[in-house]
Amino acid sequence: MFRRWRAGAAVLAAVLVAGPFAPAAQAQEGGKVLRVALVQEVDHLNPFLASFASSTMIGRMTWEFLTLPSAEDNTPSPGLATSWKTSDDKLTWTYTIRQGVKWSDGQPVTAKDAAFTLNRIMTDKKAQEANGTYVENFASVTAPDDQTLVIRTKAPQASMTAIDVPIVPEHVWAGIGDMEDAKTDTVPVVGVGDGPFLITEYRPNELVRLKANPDYWRGKAKYDELQFISYKNADAAVNALQNNEVDLVNRLTPTQFDALTGKSGIATNKANGRRYRELLMNPGAQNADRRPIGDGNAALRDVRVRKAIAQAIDSQTLIDKVLGGYGQLGGGLLPTSYPRYHWDPSDAQRYKFDPAAANAALDAAGYPKGADGTRVGPDGKPLELRLLGKASEDFSLRAADYVVSWLGAVGIKVTKQLVSDNEVDDRTNAGTYDLAFSGWGTSPDPDYTLAKQTCAALPASSGSSSSASFFCDPQFDALYQQESTELDPDKRADLVKQAQARYYDQVPSLVIDYDNPLEAYRSDRFSSFPKQPANDGNIMEQSGYWSFYGATPAEGGSGGGGLPAGAWIGIGAAVVVVVAIGGVTVARRKKTADDQE
Amino acid sequence: MTQALASAELTDPDERRGGTGGIARFVLGKLGAAVTSLLLVVALGFLLFRMIPGDPVATLTRDRPTSPEQLAQLRVRLGVDKPLYQQFLDYVGGLLHGDLGTSFGYNRPVADLIAERFWPTLLLVGTATVLAVALGLWLGVRAAWRRGSGFDRAHTGIALTLWSVPQFWLGLLLLIATHGLFPSGGMRSPDAGPGFFDQTATIAYHLVLPCVTLLAVLYAQYMLVMRSSLLGEMDAEYLTTARAKGLRDDLVRRRHAVPNALLPTVTLVFLQFGMVVSGTVTVETVFSWPGLGLLTYEALRVPDLPLLQGVFIVLAGSVIVMNLIAEVLYRVLDPRVRAR
């Protein structure tokens, strides 16, 4: 009995010895490092293939763009191009490339690199995977000299100052025959860049390490190293932030965010988001040949029914109760973080939560209430809708109950269908839904977001949809056409808003809210990060590298350094335990041997 | 174990010869069954993952600008434009050449990805299994020997509780409870030096929490099986004989009872090992341990069909191989089975 106590005491002592040192040991010393928890995986570092948000974010550090959205308000600002002008017929764009910029291997950056990059995407199908849409309208790209890049487009294009394509060095990438070769994800290839940081190490699913580019044309960043560390579990990432293993975490849930708020040494950031969350109402799915597809309820083809549903849903309650208040009431398709293009309905236009008005509208549309309180359509069938949502998503799970009860109150019977993410994608693409929770990320240039709602975005065949809303409206299309070719910024913004107003009026989907991205960082190690847009924007997943490039280490903040001493102490503790147990065992064996004799 | 082998020596020589020929036949038979199972796994794996709802192309391109041409191009690249039977023939053809296909998401050979992730998982599962076996057997023996005692009741209770706790939850609980004593995730610290000792130290340090989580859930089975199998031996007459010889209680237990009760547990260890490899998905996900479990989890989210198929075949294969080893070993270890 006593022996067992002795072994127990040895273990306890070892743990107690290791305990107090381990957490302190993880705080680093020496060079300044920004450690970012990456909860999303990296698919590729090769910028021609990289398509996950995390991968494109890393690519933004390494290769400079022609132009990039400014940190202040997302308006186009100079990058590799110092200035740009367009011809009178609006078909030819001439960019002046910055002089004196060098690749990290010492070669100069010229217009020929830009021309090579864009031409490669235009001519090599494999190189189109990530950024193919940006060059669709290009007729030719040439570099008459080292400082001039000329792009001729097939039709006027307003988004020419928002070409979100990383420009890569020709002398490195010209030698790559197969764009999908695995070596394009290795440091010798992706490590050559001209951005604020250069990739120095890539361990898939563990780490991407970058060093500050000393020759970066804007000047070296205020710290030395940037690490993106993989966490597959958001709770573990939050734990790592609290334990000072990482400095920055994003994509927090409201619960995690609230738990971190007010903690010493940690600052939280509730940002204006770039995503909109919506309730799709299948307005009659059809394919590009205008043949009906899917099995959506015919009642939703009536815009009056869709409007009544919009009136029966209390978006503000969903924001307050389901999102913990971390969202802004939705209006148009472009969130408030793009003030130039964001559109909000006027008080008179807005669908206010008003069950009485919804009831009246449904009566007027020809859906009177039946004996059991469920409305009956002109075809004599009760008005029953399916509501599709992701079983993996907290919002869908909880918001579905609210929607079922609100619509039930106005006589629409709703059945919840909470399924896998893939099934939601599949069914919204194929039009086999009535109502569905969905949402999209938007880019600073409104073109893509609006293009998805045009008739041209209808699927060529079932299941190949690029639009989930199946909206096809001549009036909206006309506004989109004008917007996409309008080069006067104010006129364009006005057209963009008109198009959103038309969408809102026809409600193929109800934009519920714009979620607030929730982030947290170690304020004891980094005092500030530039946000995009300024003041209320996000830190991670910006359209640009502003936050990482401009991060300011805190006074006395440390970072970097060798192996955490805690590791050694942990090992030491383990050795002590093993020796203790071994000792006890040997002692016991000896004792038994004695007994035997 | 030595005891069991020693007792095998004592069996009749003629019977033993017959047994050896039998063993060859037996192993061949089992091998045939294993290969058949593996073939079934290949076919089933292919069909199973084609039944998962969701278009990989749509999932891969969700939330970013893509033109119909890009989508079509991607379909050709991934090979999902071909009819199902053609995809199956391509797949089986590739398998015969040791080619598991190319991952959609990573755009790399599946075999490479699996090989890369195999060692971290083996390290985690191997360490946890060795510790769990040691702890489980030790506690099981002690609990059985003093059946009904406070020790027995307490440890059986703890083991049953831990066994029924979800690994995911237990992992998170440990993470929070240890308060930064151990790393929250990953296998290596980004700042660890490249040297052997630095790397070993950082990996050992990162291994602690995932290993303890896995251990907590694993050891219970070994303990409970060891306990019940030793209880079965306790009333055997040879123990009474041993005691009658005047042997100390300790020796009766270690030299006589335990070796005979060890068999079911040894079998279980091997049977379980295959299962544990596939069961690390949750632990690896909680602790971001870059092993096969995490690879499976990621492949499921895309869904990355070739990768899923590959992982499925490797995991199912490991269960089959471990089953085979367990069956053969059981026969080697237990003369009673061999004599049959």
PDB file of N, CA, C and O in Angstrom, chain B residues 289-334:
ATOM      1  N   TRP B 289      -4.182  17.015 -34.977  1.00  0.00           N
ATOM      2  CA  TRP B 289      -3.060  16.106 -35.165  1.00  0.00           C
ATOM      3  C   TRP B 289      -3.039  15.663 -36.628  1.00  0.00           C
ATOM      4  O   TRP B 289      -4.007  15.076 -37.091  1.00  0.00           O
ATOM      5  N   PRO B 290      -1.954  15.964 -37.366  1.00  0.00           N
ATOM      6  CA  PRO B 290      -2.016  15.750 -38.827  1.00  0.00           C
ATOM      7  C   PRO B 290      -1.897  14.290 -39.218  1.00  0.00           C
ATOM      8  O   PRO B 290      -0.925  13.877 -39.841  1.00  0.00           O
ATOM      9  N   GLY B 291      -2.866  13.478 -38.878  1.00  0.00           N
ATOM     10  CA  GLY B 291      -2.829  12.054 -39.205  1.00  0.00           C
ATOM     11  C   GLY B 291      -3.944  11.646 -40.139  1.00  0.00           C
ATOM     12  O   GLY B 291      -4.614  12.479 -40.756  1.00  0.00           O
ATOM     13  N   LEU B 292      -4.147  10.333 -40.233  1.00  0.00           N
ATOM     14  CA  LEU B 292      -5.152   9.788 -41.150  1.00  0.00           C
ATOM     15  C   LEU B 292      -6.566  10.195 -40.754  1.00  0.00           C
ATOM     16  O   LEU B 292      -7.414  10.407 -41.605  1.00  0.00           O
ATOM     17  N   GLY B 293      -6.817  10.278 -39.454  1.00  0.00           N
ATOM     18  CA  GLY B 293      -8.156  10.627 -38.995  1.00  0.00           C
ATOM     19  C   GLY B 293      -8.545  12.012 -39.470  1.00  0.00           C
ATOM     20  O   GLY B 293      -9.642  12.243 -39.978  1.00  0.00           O
ATOM     21  N   LEU B 294      -7.611  12.933 -39.350  1.00  0.00           N
ATOM     22  CA  LEU B 294      -7.855  14.302 -39.783  1.00  0.00           C
ATOM     23  C   LEU B 294      -8.026  14.363 -41.300  1.00  0.00           C
ATOM     24  O   LEU B 294      -8.875  15.080 -41.822  1.00  0.00           O
ATOM     25  N   LEU B 295      -7.226  13.551 -41.977  1.00  0.00           N
ATOM     26  CA  LEU B 295      -7.316  13.492 -43.440  1.00  0.00           C
ATOM     27  C   LEU B 295      -8.716  13.035 -43.846  1.00  0.00           C
ATOM     28  O   LEU B 295      -9.313  13.579 -44.774  1.00  0.00           O
ATOM     29  N   THR B 296      -9.250  12.039 -43.129  1.00  0.00           N
ATOM     30  CA  THR B 296     -10.587  11.522 -43.419  1.00  0.00           C
ATOM     31  C   THR B 296     -11.626  12.609 -43.216  1.00  0.00           C
ATOM     32  O   THR B 296     -12.513  12.823 -44.041  1.00  0.00           O
ATOM     33  N   TYR B 297     -11.475  13.307 -42.102  1.00  0.00           N
ATOM     34  CA  TYR B 297     -12.425  14.372 -41.766  1.00  0.00           C
ATOM     35  C   TYR B 297     -12.436  15.440 -42.858  1.00  0.00           C
ATOM     36  O   TYR B 297     -13.490  15.879 -43.312  1.00  0.00           O
ATOM     37  N   GLU B 298     -11.245  15.810 -43.317  1.00  0.00           N
ATOM     38  CA  GLU B 298     -11.171  16.826 -44.370  1.00  0.00           C
ATOM     39  C   GLU B 298     -11.751  16.317 -45.681  1.00  0.00           C
ATOM     40  O   GLU B 298     -12.452  17.030 -46.382  1.00  0.00           O
ATOM     41  N   ALA B 299     -11.436  15.059 -45.991  1.00  0.00           N
ATOM     42  CA  ALA B 299     -11.909  14.483 -47.245  1.00  0.00           C
ATOM     43  C   ALA B 299     -13.430  14.410 -47.267  1.00  0.00           C
ATOM     44  O   ALA B 299     -14.061  14.593 -48.296  1.00  0.00           O
ATOM     45  N   LEU B 300     -14.023  14.187 -46.100  1.00  0.00           N
ATOM     46  CA  LEU B 300     -15.480  14.087 -46.010  1.00  0.00           C
ATOM     47  C   LEU B 300     -16.138  15.429 -46.270  1.00  0.00           C
ATOM     48  O   LEU B 300     -17.251  15.498 -46.767  1.00  0.00           O
ATOM     49  N   ARG B 301     -15.452  16.501 -45.930  1.00  0.00           N
ATOM     50  CA  ARG B 301     -16.095  17.799 -46.051  1.00  0.00           C
ATOM     51  C   ARG B 301     -16.189  18.269 -47.492  1.00  0.00           C
ATOM     52  O   ARG B 301     -17.073  19.035 -47.836  1.00  0.00           O
ATOM     53  N   VAL B 302     -15.259  17.809 -48.354  1.00  0.00           N
ATOM     54  CA  VAL B 302     -15.257  18.359 -49.721  1.00  0.00           C
ATOM     55  C   VAL B 302     -16.466  17.941 -50.552  1.00  0.00           C
ATOM     56  O   VAL B 302     -17.135  18.817 -51.069  1.00  0.00           O
ATOM     57  N   PRO B 303     -16.877  16.704 -50.772  1.00  0.00           N
ATOM     58  CA  PRO B 303     -16.206  15.452 -50.474  1.00  0.00           C
ATOM     59  C   PRO B 303     -15.185  15.106 -51.548  1.00  0.00           C
ATOM     60  O   PRO B 303     -15.451  15.230 -52.735  1.00  0.00           O
ATOM     61  N   ASP B 304     -14.040  14.663 -51.087  1.00  0.00           N
ATOM     62  CA  ASP B 304     -12.917  14.331 -51.950  1.00  0.00           C
ATOM     63  C   ASP B 304     -12.962  12.825 -52.200  1.00  0.00           C
ATOM     64  O   ASP B 304     -12.394  12.034 -51.461  1.00  0.00           O
ATOM     65  N   LEU B 305     -13.681  12.418 -53.269  1.00  0.00           N
ATOM     66  CA  LEU B 305     -13.951  10.991 -53.490  1.00  0.00           C
ATOM     67  C   LEU B 305     -12.712  10.098 -53.533  1.00  0.00           C
ATOM     68  O   LEU B 305     -12.648   9.106 -52.818  1.00  0.00           O
ATOM     69  N   PRO B 306     -11.702  10.417 -54.357  1.00  0.00           N
ATOM     70  CA  PRO B 306     -10.543   9.508 -54.409  1.00  0.00           C
ATOM     71  C   PRO B 306      -9.855   9.382 -53.054  1.00  0.00           C
ATOM     72  O   PRO B 306      -9.427   8.298 -52.672  1.00  0.00           O
ATOM     73  N   LEU B 307      -9.785  10.483 -52.338  1.00  0.00           N
ATOM     74  CA  LEU B 307      -9.127  10.460 -51.035  1.00  0.00           C
ATOM     75  C   LEU B 307      -9.936   9.619 -50.049  1.00  0.00           C
ATOM     76  O   LEU B 307      -9.390   8.807 -49.304  1.00  0.00           O
ATOM     77  N   LEU B 308     -11.253   9.800 -50.063  1.00  0.00           N
ATOM     78  CA  LEU B 308     -12.120   9.012 -49.189  1.00  0.00           C
ATOM     79  C   LEU B 308     -11.968   7.528 -49.480  1.00  0.00           C
ATOM     80  O   LEU B 308     -11.839   6.703 -48.575  1.00  0.00           O
ATOM     81  N   GLN B 309     -11.990   7.194 -50.771  1.00  0.00           N
ATOM     82  CA  GLN B 309     -11.841   5.789 -51.159  1.00  0.00           C
ATOM     83  C   GLN B 309     -10.523   5.247 -50.656  1.00  0.00           C
ATOM     84  O   GLN B 309     -10.456   4.151 -50.103  1.00  0.00           O
ATOM     85  N   GLY B 310      -9.470   6.015 -50.862  1.00  0.00           N
ATOM     86  CA  GLY B 310      -8.133   5.578 -50.453  1.00  0.00           C
ATOM     87  C   GLY B 310      -8.061   5.346 -48.960  1.00  0.00           C
ATOM     88  O   GLY B 310      -7.601   4.295 -48.502  1.00  0.00           O
ATOM     89  N   VAL B 311      -8.542   6.315 -48.197  1.00  0.00           N
ATOM     90  CA  VAL B 311      -8.503   6.204 -46.737  1.00  0.00           C
ATOM     91  C   VAL B 311      -9.349   5.009 -46.290  1.00  0.00           C
ATOM     92  O   VAL B 311      -8.952   4.233 -45.431  1.00  0.00           O
ATOM     93  N   PHE B 312     -10.498   4.888 -46.924  1.00  0.00           N
ATOM     94  CA  PHE B 312     -11.409   3.786 -46.597  1.00  0.00           C
ATOM     95  C   PHE B 312     -10.726   2.435 -46.802  1.00  0.00           C
ATOM     96  O   PHE B 312     -10.785   1.560 -45.944  1.00  0.00           O
ATOM     97  N   ILE B 313     -10.043   2.308 -47.934  1.00  0.00           N
ATOM     98  CA  ILE B 313      -9.373   1.037 -48.230  1.00  0.00           C
ATOM     99  C   ILE B 313      -8.253   0.784 -47.226  1.00  0.00           C
ATOM    100  O   ILE B 313      -8.094  -0.328 -46.712  1.00  0.00           O
ATOM    101  N   VAL B 314      -7.490   1.829 -46.916  1.00  0.00           N
ATOM    102  CA  VAL B 314      -6.377   1.649 -45.980  1.00  0.00           C
ATOM    103  C   VAL B 314      -6.892   1.306 -44.579  1.00  0.00           C
ATOM    104  O   VAL B 314      -6.384   0.389 -43.932  1.00  0.00           O
ATOM    105  N   LEU B 315      -7.924   1.993 -44.132  1.00  0.00           N
ATOM    106  CA  LEU B 315      -8.457   1.730 -42.792  1.00  0.00           C
ATOM    107  C   LEU B 315      -9.105   0.348 -42.713  1.00  0.00           C
ATOM    108  O   LEU B 315      -8.828  -0.432 -41.800  1.00  0.00           O
ATOM    109  N   ALA B 316      -9.959   0.055 -43.709  1.00  0.00           N
ATOM    110  CA  ALA B 316     -10.605  -1.253 -43.719  1.00  0.00           C
ATOM    111  C   ALA B 316      -9.538  -2.334 -43.839  1.00  0.00           C
ATOM    112  O   ALA B 316      -9.612  -3.385 -43.196  1.00  0.00           O
ATOM    113  N   GLY B 317      -8.527  -2.048 -44.651  1.00  0.00           N
ATOM    114  CA  GLY B 317      -7.424  -2.998 -44.827  1.00  0.00           C
ATOM    115  C   GLY B 317      -6.710  -3.259 -43.514  1.00  0.00           C
ATOM    116  O   GLY B 317      -6.381  -4.393 -43.191  1.00  0.00           O
ATOM    117  N   SER B 318      -6.491  -2.201 -42.739  1.00  0.00           N
ATOM    118  CA  SER B 318      -5.775  -2.384 -41.474  1.00  0.00           C
ATOM    119  C   SER B 318      -6.601  -3.227 -40.508  1.00  0.00           C
ATOM    120  O   SER B 318      -6.060  -4.043 -39.765  1.00  0.00           O
ATOM    121  N   VAL B 319      -7.910  -3.051 -40.525  1.00  0.00           N
ATOM    122  CA  VAL B 319      -8.768  -3.897 -39.673  1.00  0.00           C
ATOM    123  C   VAL B 319      -8.661  -5.357 -40.116  1.00  0.00           C
ATOM    124  O   VAL B 319      -8.508  -6.262 -39.284  1.00  0.00           O
ATOM    125  N   ILE B 320      -8.690  -5.561 -41.425  1.00  0.00           N
ATOM    126  CA  ILE B 320      -8.627  -6.939 -41.940  1.00  0.00           C
ATOM    127  C   ILE B 320      -7.298  -7.593 -41.582  1.00  0.00           C
ATOM    128  O   ILE B 320      -7.253  -8.735 -41.107  1.00  0.00           O
ATOM    129  N   VAL B 321      -6.209  -6.847 -41.779  1.00  0.00           N
ATOM    130  CA  VAL B 321      -4.884  -7.401 -41.491  1.00  0.00           C
ATOM    131  C   VAL B 321      -4.750  -7.715 -40.001  1.00  0.00           C
ATOM    132  O   VAL B 321      -4.260  -8.779 -39.618  1.00  0.00           O
ATOM    133  N   MET B 322      -5.214  -6.801 -39.158  1.00  0.00           N
ATOM    134  CA  MET B 322      -5.117  -7.014 -37.716  1.00  0.00           C
ATOM    135  C   MET B 322      -5.980  -8.200 -37.276  1.00  0.00           C
ATOM    136  O   MET B 322      -5.598  -8.960 -36.394  1.00  0.00           O
ATOM    137  N   ASN B 323      -7.130  -8.354 -37.906  1.00  0.00           N
ATOM    138  CA  ASN B 323      -7.978  -9.513 -37.636  1.00  0.00           C
ATOM    139  C   ASN B 323      -7.237 -10.794 -37.946  1.00  0.00           C
ATOM    140  O   ASN B 323      -7.272 -11.762 -37.183  1.00  0.00           O
ATOM    141  N   LEU B 324      -6.564 -10.771 -39.089  1.00  0.00           N
ATOM    142  CA  LEU B 324      -5.818 -11.932 -39.547  1.00  0.00           C
ATOM    143  C   LEU B 324      -4.731 -12.272 -38.526  1.00  0.00           C
ATOM    144  O   LEU B 324      -4.586 -13.426 -38.099  1.00  0.00           O
ATOM    145  N   ILE B 325      -3.980 -11.244 -38.120  1.00  0.00           N
ATOM    146  CA  ILE B 325      -2.915 -11.460 -37.144  1.00  0.00           C
ATOM    147  C   ILE B 325      -3.506 -12.017 -35.847  1.00  0.00           C
ATOM    148  O   ILE B 325      -2.977 -12.966 -35.263  1.00  0.00           O
ATOM    149  N   ALA B 326      -4.616 -11.448 -35.403  1.00  0.00           N
ATOM    150  CA  ALA B 326      -5.234 -11.880 -34.152  1.00  0.00           C
ATOM    151  C   ALA B 326      -5.622 -13.352 -34.225  1.00  0.00           C
ATOM    152  O   ALA B 326      -5.364 -14.123 -33.304  1.00  0.00           O
ATOM    153  N   GLU B 327      -6.203 -13.741 -35.349  1.00  0.00           N
ATOM    154  CA  GLU B 327      -6.662 -15.122 -35.483  1.00  0.00           C
ATOM    155  C   GLU B 327      -5.500 -16.095 -35.484  1.00  0.00           C
ATOM    156  O   GLU B 327      -5.536 -17.140 -34.833  1.00  0.00           O
ATOM    157  N   VAL B 328      -4.443 -15.706 -36.233  1.00  0.00           N
ATOM    158  CA  VAL B 328      -3.272 -16.579 -36.304  1.00  0.00           C
ATOM    159  C   VAL B 328      -2.601 -16.652 -34.930  1.00  0.00           C
ATOM    160  O   VAL B 328      -2.246 -17.728 -34.449  1.00  0.00           O
ATOM    161  N   LEU B 329      -2.466 -15.480 -34.306  1.00  0.00           N
ATOM    162  CA  LEU B 329      -1.794 -15.398 -33.018  1.00  0.00           C
ATOM    163  C   LEU B 329      -2.532 -16.215 -31.963  1.00  0.00           C
ATOM    164  O   LEU B 329      -1.931 -16.897 -31.140  1.00  0.00           O
ATOM    165  N   TYR B 330      -3.820 -16.154 -32.021  1.00  0.00           N
ATOM    166  CA  TYR B 330      -4.646 -16.873 -31.052  1.00  0.00           C
ATOM    167  C   TYR B 330      -4.350 -18.351 -31.135  1.00  0.00           C
ATOM    168  O   TYR B 330      -4.207 -19.045 -30.135  1.00  0.00           O
ATOM    169  N   ARG B 331      -4.184 -18.785 -32.352  1.00  0.00           N
ATOM    170  CA  ARG B 331      -3.912 -20.206 -32.565  1.00  0.00           C
ATOM    171  C   ARG B 331      -2.520 -20.568 -32.071  1.00  0.00           C
ATOM    172  O   ARG B 331      -2.293 -21.631 -31.506  1.00  0.00           O
ATOM    173  N   VAL B 332      -1.580 -19.638 -32.296  1.00  0.00           N
ATOM    174  CA  VAL B 332      -0.216 -19.897 -31.853  1.00  0.00           C
ATOM    175  C   VAL B 332      -0.148 -19.910 -30.331  1.00  0.00           C
ATOM    176  O   VAL B 332       0.514 -20.745 -29.732  1.00  0.00           O
ATOM    177  N   LEU B 333      -0.863 -18.971 -29.728  1.00  0.00           N
ATOM    178  CA  LEU B 333      -0.756 -18.802 -28.284  1.00  0.00           C
ATOM    179  C   LEU B 333      -1.494 -19.867 -27.498  1.00  0.00           C
ATOM    180  O   LEU B 333      -1.061 -20.277 -26.428  1.00  0.00           O
ATOM    181  N   ASP B 334      -2.617 -20.298 -28.018  1.00  0.00           N
ATOM    182  CA  ASP B 334      -3.441 -21.191 -27.222  1.00  0.00           C
ATOM    183  C   ASP B 334      -3.420 -22.610 -27.780  1.00  0.00           C
ATOM    184  O   ASP B 334      -3.997 -22.889 -28.816  1.00  0.00           O
TER     185      ASP B 334
END
